Coordinates of C-alpha atoms in Angstrom, one line a residue:
Chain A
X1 CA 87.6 115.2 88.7
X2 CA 90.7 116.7 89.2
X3 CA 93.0 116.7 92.2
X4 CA 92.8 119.3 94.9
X5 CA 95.0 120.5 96.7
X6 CA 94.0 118.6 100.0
X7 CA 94.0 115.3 97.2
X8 CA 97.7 116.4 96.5
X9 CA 98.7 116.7 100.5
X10 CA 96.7 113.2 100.6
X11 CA 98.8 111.5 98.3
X12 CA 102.0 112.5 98.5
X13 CA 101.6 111.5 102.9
X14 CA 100.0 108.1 102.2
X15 CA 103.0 107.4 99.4
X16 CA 105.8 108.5 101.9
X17 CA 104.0 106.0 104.4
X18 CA 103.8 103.2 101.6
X19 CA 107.1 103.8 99.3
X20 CA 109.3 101.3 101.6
X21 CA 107.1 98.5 100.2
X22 CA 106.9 99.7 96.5
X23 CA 108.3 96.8 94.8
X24 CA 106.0 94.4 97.4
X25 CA 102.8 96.6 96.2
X26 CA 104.2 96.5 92.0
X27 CA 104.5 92.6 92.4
X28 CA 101.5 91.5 94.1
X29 CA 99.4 94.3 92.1
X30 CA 100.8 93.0 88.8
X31 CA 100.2 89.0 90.2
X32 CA 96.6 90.1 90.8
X33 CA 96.0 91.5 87.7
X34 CA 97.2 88.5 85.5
X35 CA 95.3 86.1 88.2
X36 CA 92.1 88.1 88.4
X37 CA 92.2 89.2 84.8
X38 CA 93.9 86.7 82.4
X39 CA 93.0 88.7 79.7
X40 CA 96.0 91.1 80.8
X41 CA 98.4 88.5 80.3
X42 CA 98.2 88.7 77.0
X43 CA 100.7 91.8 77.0
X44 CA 103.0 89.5 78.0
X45 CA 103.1 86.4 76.0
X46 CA 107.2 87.3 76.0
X47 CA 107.4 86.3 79.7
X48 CA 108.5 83.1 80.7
X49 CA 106.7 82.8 83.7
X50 CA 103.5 84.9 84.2
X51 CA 102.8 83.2 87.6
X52 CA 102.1 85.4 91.4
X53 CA 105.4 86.3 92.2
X54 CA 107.6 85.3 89.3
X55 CA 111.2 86.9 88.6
X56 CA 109.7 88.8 85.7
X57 CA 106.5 89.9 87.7
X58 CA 108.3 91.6 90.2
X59 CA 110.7 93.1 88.3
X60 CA 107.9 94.5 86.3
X61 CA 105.9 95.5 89.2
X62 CA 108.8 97.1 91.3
X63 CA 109.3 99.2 86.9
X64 CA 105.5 100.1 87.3
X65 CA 105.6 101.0 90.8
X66 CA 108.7 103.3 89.9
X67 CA 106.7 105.3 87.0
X68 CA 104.0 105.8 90.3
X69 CA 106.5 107.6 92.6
X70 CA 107.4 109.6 89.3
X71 CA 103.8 110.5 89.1
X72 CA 103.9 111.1 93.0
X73 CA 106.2 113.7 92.5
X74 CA 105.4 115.3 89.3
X75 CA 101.9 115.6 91.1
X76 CA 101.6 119.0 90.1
X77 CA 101.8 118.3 86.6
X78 CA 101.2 114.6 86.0
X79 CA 101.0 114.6 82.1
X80 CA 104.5 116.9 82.0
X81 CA 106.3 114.7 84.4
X82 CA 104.9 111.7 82.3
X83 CA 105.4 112.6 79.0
X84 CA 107.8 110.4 78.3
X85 CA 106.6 107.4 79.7
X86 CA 103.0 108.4 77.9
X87 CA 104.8 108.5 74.5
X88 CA 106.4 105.4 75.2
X89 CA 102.7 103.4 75.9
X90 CA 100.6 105.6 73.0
X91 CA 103.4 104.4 70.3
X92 CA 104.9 101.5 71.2
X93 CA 103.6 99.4 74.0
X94 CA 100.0 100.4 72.7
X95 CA 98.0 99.2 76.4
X96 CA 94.6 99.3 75.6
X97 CA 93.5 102.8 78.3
X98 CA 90.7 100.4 79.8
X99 CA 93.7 98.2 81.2
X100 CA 95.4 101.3 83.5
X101 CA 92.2 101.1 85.3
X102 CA 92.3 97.2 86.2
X103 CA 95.8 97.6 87.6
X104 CA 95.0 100.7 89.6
X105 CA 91.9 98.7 91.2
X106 CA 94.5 96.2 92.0
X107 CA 96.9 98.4 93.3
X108 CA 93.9 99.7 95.4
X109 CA 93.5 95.9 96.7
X110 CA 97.1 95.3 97.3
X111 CA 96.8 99.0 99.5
X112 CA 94.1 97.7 101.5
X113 CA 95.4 94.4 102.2
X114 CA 99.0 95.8 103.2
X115 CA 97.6 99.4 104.9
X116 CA 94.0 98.3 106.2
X117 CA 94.6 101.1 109.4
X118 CA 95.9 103.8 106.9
X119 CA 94.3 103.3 103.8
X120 CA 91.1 104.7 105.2
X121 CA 88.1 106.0 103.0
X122 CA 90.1 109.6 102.6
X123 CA 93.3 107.6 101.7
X124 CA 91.3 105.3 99.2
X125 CA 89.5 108.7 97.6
X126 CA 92.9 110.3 96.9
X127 CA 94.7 107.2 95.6
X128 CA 91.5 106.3 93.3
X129 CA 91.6 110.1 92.0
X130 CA 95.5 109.8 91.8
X131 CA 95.6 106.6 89.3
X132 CA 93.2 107.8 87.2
X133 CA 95.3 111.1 87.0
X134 CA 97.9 108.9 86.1
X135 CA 96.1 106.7 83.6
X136 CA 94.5 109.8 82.2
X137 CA 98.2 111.4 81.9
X138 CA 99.6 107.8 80.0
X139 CA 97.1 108.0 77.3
X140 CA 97.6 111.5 77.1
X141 CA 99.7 110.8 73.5
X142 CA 97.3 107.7 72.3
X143 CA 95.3 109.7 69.7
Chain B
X1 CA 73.5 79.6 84.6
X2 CA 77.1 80.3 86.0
X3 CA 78.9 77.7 86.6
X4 CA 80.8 78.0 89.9
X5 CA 83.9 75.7 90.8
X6 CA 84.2 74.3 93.8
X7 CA 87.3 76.1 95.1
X8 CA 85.1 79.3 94.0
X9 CA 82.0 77.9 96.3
X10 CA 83.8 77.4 99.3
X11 CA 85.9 80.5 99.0
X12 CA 82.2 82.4 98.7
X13 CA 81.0 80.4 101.3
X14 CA 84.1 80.8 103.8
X15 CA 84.8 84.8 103.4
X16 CA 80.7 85.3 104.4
X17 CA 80.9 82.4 107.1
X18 CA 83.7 84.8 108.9
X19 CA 82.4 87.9 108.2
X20 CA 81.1 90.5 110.5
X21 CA 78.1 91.2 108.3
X22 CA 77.6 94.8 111.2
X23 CA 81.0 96.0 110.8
X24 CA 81.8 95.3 107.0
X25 CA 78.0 96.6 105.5
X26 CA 78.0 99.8 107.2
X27 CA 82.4 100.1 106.4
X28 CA 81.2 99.5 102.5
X29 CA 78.5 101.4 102.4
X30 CA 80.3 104.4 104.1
X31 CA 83.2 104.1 102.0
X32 CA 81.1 104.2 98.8
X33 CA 79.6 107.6 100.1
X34 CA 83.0 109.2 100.3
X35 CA 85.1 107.3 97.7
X36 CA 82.2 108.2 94.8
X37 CA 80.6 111.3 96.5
X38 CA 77.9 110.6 93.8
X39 CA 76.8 108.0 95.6
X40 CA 74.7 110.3 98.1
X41 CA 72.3 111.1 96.0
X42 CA 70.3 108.2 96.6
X43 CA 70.1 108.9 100.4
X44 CA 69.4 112.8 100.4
X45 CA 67.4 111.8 104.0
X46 CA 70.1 110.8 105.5
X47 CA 71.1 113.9 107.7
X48 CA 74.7 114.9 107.6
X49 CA 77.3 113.7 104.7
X50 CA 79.5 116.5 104.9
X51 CA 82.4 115.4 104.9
X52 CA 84.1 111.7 105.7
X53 CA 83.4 111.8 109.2
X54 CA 80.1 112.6 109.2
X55 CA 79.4 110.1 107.1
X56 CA 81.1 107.2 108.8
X57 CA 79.7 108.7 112.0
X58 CA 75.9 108.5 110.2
X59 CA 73.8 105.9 112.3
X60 CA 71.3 105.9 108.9
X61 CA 74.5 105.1 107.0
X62 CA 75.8 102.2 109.0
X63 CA 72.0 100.9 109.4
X64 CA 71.4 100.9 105.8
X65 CA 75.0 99.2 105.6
X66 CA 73.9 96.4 107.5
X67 CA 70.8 96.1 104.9
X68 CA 72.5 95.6 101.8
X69 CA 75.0 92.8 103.2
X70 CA 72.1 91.3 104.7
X71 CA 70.5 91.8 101.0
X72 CA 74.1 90.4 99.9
X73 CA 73.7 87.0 102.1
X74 CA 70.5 85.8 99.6
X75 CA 72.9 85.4 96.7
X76 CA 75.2 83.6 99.1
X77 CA 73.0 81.4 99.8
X78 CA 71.2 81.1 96.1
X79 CA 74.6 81.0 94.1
X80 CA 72.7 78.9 91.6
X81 CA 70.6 81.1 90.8
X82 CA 71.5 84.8 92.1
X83 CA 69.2 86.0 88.9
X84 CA 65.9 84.5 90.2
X85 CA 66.8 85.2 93.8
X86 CA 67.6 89.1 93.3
X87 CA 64.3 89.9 90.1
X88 CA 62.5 91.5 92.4
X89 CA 65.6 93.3 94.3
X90 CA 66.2 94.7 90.9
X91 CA 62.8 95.8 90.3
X92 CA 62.2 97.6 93.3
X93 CA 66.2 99.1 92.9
X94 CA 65.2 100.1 89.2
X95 CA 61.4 101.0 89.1
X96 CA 61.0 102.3 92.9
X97 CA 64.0 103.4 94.0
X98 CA 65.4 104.3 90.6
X99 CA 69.0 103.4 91.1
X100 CA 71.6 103.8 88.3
X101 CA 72.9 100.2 87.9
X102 CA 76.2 101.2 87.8
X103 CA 76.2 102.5 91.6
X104 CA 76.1 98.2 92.1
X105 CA 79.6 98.0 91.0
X106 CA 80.3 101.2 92.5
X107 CA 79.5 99.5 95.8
X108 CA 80.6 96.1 94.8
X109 CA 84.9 97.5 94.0
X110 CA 84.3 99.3 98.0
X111 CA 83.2 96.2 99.1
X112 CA 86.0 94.3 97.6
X113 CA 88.2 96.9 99.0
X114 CA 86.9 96.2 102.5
X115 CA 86.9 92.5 102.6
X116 CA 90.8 92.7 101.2
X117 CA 91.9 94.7 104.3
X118 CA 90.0 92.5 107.0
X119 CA 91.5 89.7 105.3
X120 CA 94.5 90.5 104.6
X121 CA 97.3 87.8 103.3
X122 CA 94.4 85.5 103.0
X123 CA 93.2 87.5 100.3
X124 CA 94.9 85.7 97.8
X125 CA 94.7 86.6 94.1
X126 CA 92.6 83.4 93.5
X127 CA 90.0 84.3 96.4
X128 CA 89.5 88.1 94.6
X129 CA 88.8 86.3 91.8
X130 CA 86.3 84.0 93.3
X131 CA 84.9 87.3 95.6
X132 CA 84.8 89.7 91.9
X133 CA 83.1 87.3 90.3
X134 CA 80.7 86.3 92.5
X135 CA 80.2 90.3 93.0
X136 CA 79.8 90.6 89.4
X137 CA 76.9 88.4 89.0
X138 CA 75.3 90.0 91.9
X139 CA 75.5 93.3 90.1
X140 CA 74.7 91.6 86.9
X141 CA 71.4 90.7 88.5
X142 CA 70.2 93.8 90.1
X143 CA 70.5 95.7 86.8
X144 CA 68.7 92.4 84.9
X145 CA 65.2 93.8 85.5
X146 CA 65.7 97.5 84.2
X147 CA 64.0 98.6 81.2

């Protein structure tokens, strides 16, 4: 399932339409997650304050939602332009793979609730494709 | 027997109260179709799925849209016991129709997907996780009776 060309064009349009709210989407994808799945939080029992919206939160979610636009525009070669970013989760932050896929359903959410004109079914197609590209791409170095 | 909280019955209870049962079956059920182009083999009868389009344009796919939520508003009104409600759903889904289970919660993520962007703001983290889980045991139910 890998991205086309027309997936590509998809992606990289819907992003420049959504980019202005990055750190919104990052923070309120993030909240969701540690809401909707509280077994994600415990990746971060070093927070002070795991609660929707919290200092750390969005900090973290505006970091994540910068490794995306990364992987926006290495979109041509998503495991080169993430290599880095894959070493650092395979040796060090060690996220279990099954947990790229919860946040991305999340980000999916947070896409729908902020976009509901534009993220239509060929957005939501791309942007599924996309983060599972991406996940794919971080546990590139796991094993 | 799952044990629902209140905040979790009401939100259930509210989000299917307002909902356009016409608009949001046939949106989740067309979404599915493109979103996990899989999907379509279950509905090979169904004239043209070429392409997005045609398949949000399909009259058998909005129709059969409206079915499922209509399917969906038993459990609502069961939540104490979606499992007993839904054995024979499942048993026609797995014996008749021959459904791979995992096409539920296929259907169940677009579903969650379309509620979030009629609801938007009031979609709040606690309400998906009211609305996932309640989805979850409706999934969890229709793939009980396979063997």
């Amino acid at each position: 399932m890998s991205l086309t060309a027309k997936d590509k064009k998809m992606v990289k349009a819907f992003w420049a339409k959504v980019a202005g709210k990055a750190e919104d989407i990052g923070c309120d994808a993030l909240s969701r997650m540690l809401v909707v799945y509280p077994q994600t939080k415990t990746y971060f029992s070093h927070w002070k304050d795991l609660s929707p919206g919290s200092a750390p939160v969005r900090k973290h979610g505006g970091t994540i939602m910068g490794g995306i636009s990364l992987a926006v525009a290495s979109i041509d070669d998503i495991s080169a332009g993430l290599l880095s970013l894959s070493e650092l989760h395979a040796f060090q932050l060690r996220v279990d793979p099954a947990n790229f896929k919860i946040l991305s359903h999340n980000i999916l959410v947070v896409l729908a609730v902020l976009f509901p004109k534009d993220f239509n079914p060929e957005a939501h197609v791309a942007m599924d494709k996309f983060l599972a590209a991406v996940g794919r791409a971080l546990s590139e170095k796991y094993r | 027997m799952v044990q629902w909280t209140d905040f979790e019955r009401k939100t259930i209870q509210s989000i299917f109260e307002k909902m356009d049962y016409d608009d949001v079956g046939p949106a989740a059920l067309s979404r599915c179709l493109v979103v996990y182009p899989w999907t379509q083999r279950y509905f090979g009868n169904f004239g043209n799925l070429y392409n997005a389009a045609a398949i949000q344009g399909n009259p058998m796919v909005a129709a059969h849209g409206k079915t499922v939520l209509r399917g969906l508003d038993r459990a609502v009104k069961n939540m104490d016991d979606i499992k007993a409600t839904y054995a024979e759903l499942s048993v026609l889904h797995s014996e008749k129709l021959r459904v791979d289970p995992d096409n539920f919660r296929l259907l169940a993520d677009c579903l969650t997907i379309v509620v979030a962007a009629r609801m938007g703001a009031d979609f709040t983290a606690d309400v998906q996780g009211a609305f996932q889980k309640f989805l979850a045991v409706v999934v969890s139910s229709l793939g009980r009776q396979y063997h």
